């Protein structure tokens, strides 16, 4: 049974195997983003702080892209699916951040939740097909190939970094604070 903190986030296990611990920390980071974006309307998801153009809505869309990029495209070698397949990334390398303002809060939350669900399934599939040492199906441009272990650590790092931004953004919207 997973312990939940006061915000409904699953606590990572204190003593477990590597896979359970990594997945526990990733789920905790995902739940932190969900908490920081919970209950916000379009204005809240589009709020910015200072000179930054970063928004919580943009963060939801960016992290949906990150989930699909690493778990579907890199780990399993699949082509991008909508909406990522129609983006001209050379014309706008940060499209997911900019275009989020055109999406409703429900669209953004659903896009992110669906990407997380796909990633969970794809991670489970990769774990059954080689475990943490399973290499990704797509290499980097320089030919190096990350393992599932590296991808999981990278996802945790990506969420943790952006959750720091989410703290500041959410506090600016309605004063909600917390780790």
Short mmCIF file of C-alpha atoms in Angstrom, two decimals:
data_model
loop_
_atom_site.label_atom_id
_atom_site.label_comp_id
_atom_site.label_asym_id
_atom_site.label_seq_id
_atom_site.Cartn_x
_atom_site.Cartn_y
_atom_site.Cartn_z
CA UNK A 1 0.00 0.00 0.00
CA UNK A 2 1.34 3.41 -0.95
CA UNK A 3 1.35 6.18 1.64
CA UNK A 4 -0.10 9.48 0.47
CA UNK A 5 1.01 12.84 1.80
CA UNK A 6 -1.33 15.68 2.80
CA UNK A 7 -1.69 16.68 -0.89
CA UNK A 8 -2.58 13.17 -2.08
CA UNK A 9 0.85 12.49 -3.56
CA UNK A 10 2.23 8.95 -3.31
CA UNK A 11 5.34 8.81 -1.15
CA UNK A 12 8.33 7.05 -2.70
CA UNK A 13 9.23 3.94 -0.69
CA UNK A 14 11.93 4.34 1.94
CA UNK A 15 13.34 0.87 1.40
CA UNK A 16 12.68 -1.00 -1.82
CA UNK A 17 14.31 -2.24 -4.99
CA UNK A 18 15.64 0.15 -7.63
CA UNK A 19 12.68 -0.11 -10.01
CA UNK A 20 10.06 0.50 -7.32
CA UNK A 21 12.06 3.41 -5.92
CA UNK A 22 12.56 5.07 -9.32
CA UNK A 23 8.91 4.67 -10.28
CA UNK A 24 7.88 5.91 -6.83
CA UNK A 25 9.91 9.10 -7.20
CA UNK A 26 8.60 9.64 -10.74
CA UNK A 27 4.99 9.23 -9.59
CA UNK A 28 5.62 11.64 -6.72
CA UNK A 29 6.97 14.27 -9.13
CA UNK A 30 4.04 13.75 -11.50
CA UNK A 31 1.60 14.11 -8.59
CA UNK A 32 3.36 17.32 -7.55
CA UNK A 33 2.72 18.83 -10.98
CA UNK A 34 -0.93 17.72 -10.83
CA UNK A 35 -1.28 19.35 -7.40
CA UNK A 36 0.29 22.62 -8.59
CA UNK A 37 -2.10 22.77 -11.57
CA UNK A 38 -5.23 21.56 -9.76
CA UNK A 39 -8.31 23.72 -9.81
CA UNK A 40 -6.88 26.44 -12.02
CA UNK A 41 -8.86 28.04 -14.81
CA UNK A 42 -7.48 29.39 -18.09
CA UNK A 43 -6.19 32.58 -16.46
CA UNK A 44 -4.41 30.62 -13.74
CA UNK A 45 -2.78 28.23 -16.20
CA UNK A 46 -1.64 31.18 -18.36
CA UNK A 47 -0.21 33.31 -15.53
CA UNK A 48 3.47 34.26 -15.74
CA UNK A 49 6.02 35.50 -13.21
CA UNK A 50 8.44 38.33 -13.89
CA UNK A 51 10.17 38.34 -17.24
CA UNK A 52 9.54 34.64 -17.88
CA UNK A 53 6.93 33.52 -20.40
CA UNK A 54 6.63 30.12 -18.67
CA UNK A 55 3.11 29.11 -17.61
CA UNK A 56 1.60 26.14 -15.80
CA UNK A 57 -0.44 25.36 -18.93
CA UNK A 58 2.74 25.40 -20.98
CA UNK A 59 4.35 23.15 -18.41
CA UNK A 60 1.53 20.59 -18.68
CA UNK A 61 1.88 20.52 -22.46
CA UNK A 62 5.69 20.46 -22.33
CA UNK A 63 5.72 17.55 -19.89
CA UNK A 64 3.16 15.68 -22.00
CA UNK A 65 5.61 16.10 -24.88
CA UNK A 66 8.54 15.00 -22.70
CA UNK A 67 6.66 11.85 -21.66
CA UNK A 68 5.91 10.97 -25.30
CA UNK A 69 9.39 11.93 -26.50
CA UNK A 70 11.25 9.72 -24.05
CA UNK A 71 8.88 6.80 -23.53
CA UNK A 72 7.32 6.40 -26.96
CA UNK A 73 9.79 7.91 -29.42
CA UNK A 74 13.15 7.14 -27.80
CA UNK A 75 12.45 4.10 -25.63
CA UNK A 76 10.21 2.28 -28.11
CA UNK A 77 11.28 3.89 -31.40
CA UNK A 78 7.79 4.99 -32.36
CA UNK A 79 6.94 7.96 -34.55
CA UNK A 80 5.30 11.00 -33.06
CA UNK A 81 1.51 10.97 -32.91
CA UNK A 82 -0.82 14.00 -32.80
CA UNK A 83 -0.31 16.73 -31.92
CA UNK A 84 3.48 16.35 -32.00
CA UNK A 85 3.62 14.86 -35.53
CA UNK A 86 2.29 18.06 -37.17
CA UNK A 87 4.63 20.52 -35.43
CA UNK A 88 7.33 22.36 -37.35
CA UNK A 89 9.91 22.11 -34.57
CA UNK A 90 12.53 24.00 -36.59
CA UNK A 91 10.20 26.99 -36.97
CA UNK A 92 9.24 26.96 -33.26
CA UNK A 93 11.42 24.71 -31.08
CA UNK A 94 9.31 25.63 -28.03
CA UNK A 95 5.94 25.15 -29.72
CA UNK A 96 4.45 23.20 -26.83
CA UNK A 97 5.09 26.13 -24.46
CA UNK A 98 3.68 28.76 -26.83
CA UNK A 99 0.67 26.86 -28.14
CA UNK A 100 -0.65 25.90 -24.68
CA UNK A 101 -2.40 29.27 -24.41
CA UNK A 102 -4.69 28.11 -27.25
CA UNK A 103 -5.79 25.00 -25.32
CA UNK A 104 -8.46 24.81 -22.63
CA UNK A 105 -7.54 23.71 -19.11
CA UNK A 106 -9.39 20.44 -19.76
CA UNK A 107 -7.46 19.82 -22.99
CA UNK A 108 -4.13 20.46 -21.26
CA UNK A 109 -4.91 18.24 -18.28
CA UNK A 110 -6.21 15.45 -20.51
CA UNK A 111 -3.21 15.68 -22.85
CA UNK A 112 -0.81 15.38 -19.91
CA UNK A 113 -2.78 12.63 -18.14
CA UNK A 114 -3.01 10.61 -21.36
CA UNK A 115 0.73 10.98 -21.96
CA UNK A 116 1.46 9.82 -18.41
CA UNK A 117 -0.82 6.80 -18.85
CA UNK A 118 0.91 5.89 -22.13
CA UNK A 119 4.33 6.26 -20.48
CA UNK A 120 3.37 4.03 -17.56
CA UNK A 121 2.31 1.32 -19.98
CA UNK A 122 5.42 1.72 -22.15
CA UNK A 123 7.71 1.67 -19.11
CA UNK A 124 6.05 -1.51 -17.85
CA UNK A 125 6.51 -3.06 -21.30
CA UNK A 126 10.21 -2.08 -21.38
CA UNK A 127 10.78 -3.40 -17.86
CA UNK A 128 9.41 -6.77 -18.97
CA UNK A 129 11.68 -6.63 -22.02
CA UNK A 130 15.08 -6.15 -20.41
CA UNK A 131 14.59 -4.24 -17.20
CA UNK A 132 16.39 -1.03 -16.36
CA UNK A 133 19.31 -1.90 -18.61
CA UNK A 134 17.08 -2.17 -21.68
CA UNK A 135 18.45 0.19 -24.33
CA UNK A 136 16.25 2.73 -26.06
CA UNK A 137 15.25 1.90 -29.64
CA UNK A 138 16.36 5.32 -30.94
CA UNK A 139 19.87 6.57 -30.53
CA UNK A 140 20.91 10.16 -30.02
CA UNK A 141 22.32 12.02 -33.06
CA UNK A 142 25.85 11.13 -31.89
CA UNK A 143 24.99 7.41 -31.82
CA UNK A 144 24.82 6.96 -28.05
CA UNK A 145 21.86 5.01 -26.70
CA UNK A 146 20.36 5.67 -23.27
CA UNK A 147 18.94 2.87 -21.14
CA UNK A 148 15.53 2.78 -19.49
CA UNK A 149 17.32 3.57 -16.21
CA UNK A 150 18.75 6.79 -17.69
CA UNK A 151 15.34 7.73 -19.15
CA UNK A 152 13.63 7.28 -15.77
CA UNK A 153 16.25 9.38 -13.99
CA UNK A 154 15.91 12.01 -16.72
CA UNK A 155 12.12 12.12 -16.33
CA UNK A 156 12.48 12.56 -12.56
CA UNK A 157 15.00 15.38 -13.12
CA UNK A 158 12.76 17.05 -15.71
CA UNK A 159 9.73 17.00 -13.41
CA UNK A 160 11.70 18.11 -10.35
CA UNK A 161 13.16 21.10 -12.19
CA UNK A 162 9.82 22.18 -13.60
CA UNK A 163 8.04 21.59 -10.29
CA UNK A 164 10.34 24.24 -8.83
CA UNK A 165 9.04 26.61 -11.50
CA UNK A 166 5.49 25.45 -10.77
CA UNK A 167 5.89 26.45 -7.11
CA UNK A 168 6.60 30.04 -8.09
CA UNK A 169 3.88 30.18 -10.75
CA UNK A 170 1.18 28.74 -8.49
CA UNK A 171 2.11 31.04 -5.62
CA UNK A 172 1.76 34.02 -7.97
CA UNK A 173 -1.76 32.90 -8.97
CA UNK A 174 -3.40 32.34 -5.60
CA UNK A 175 -0.74 32.17 -2.89
CA UNK A 176 -0.68 28.35 -2.72
CA UNK A 177 2.72 27.31 -1.43
CA UNK A 178 4.43 24.09 -0.52
CA UNK A 179 7.12 21.82 -1.82
#
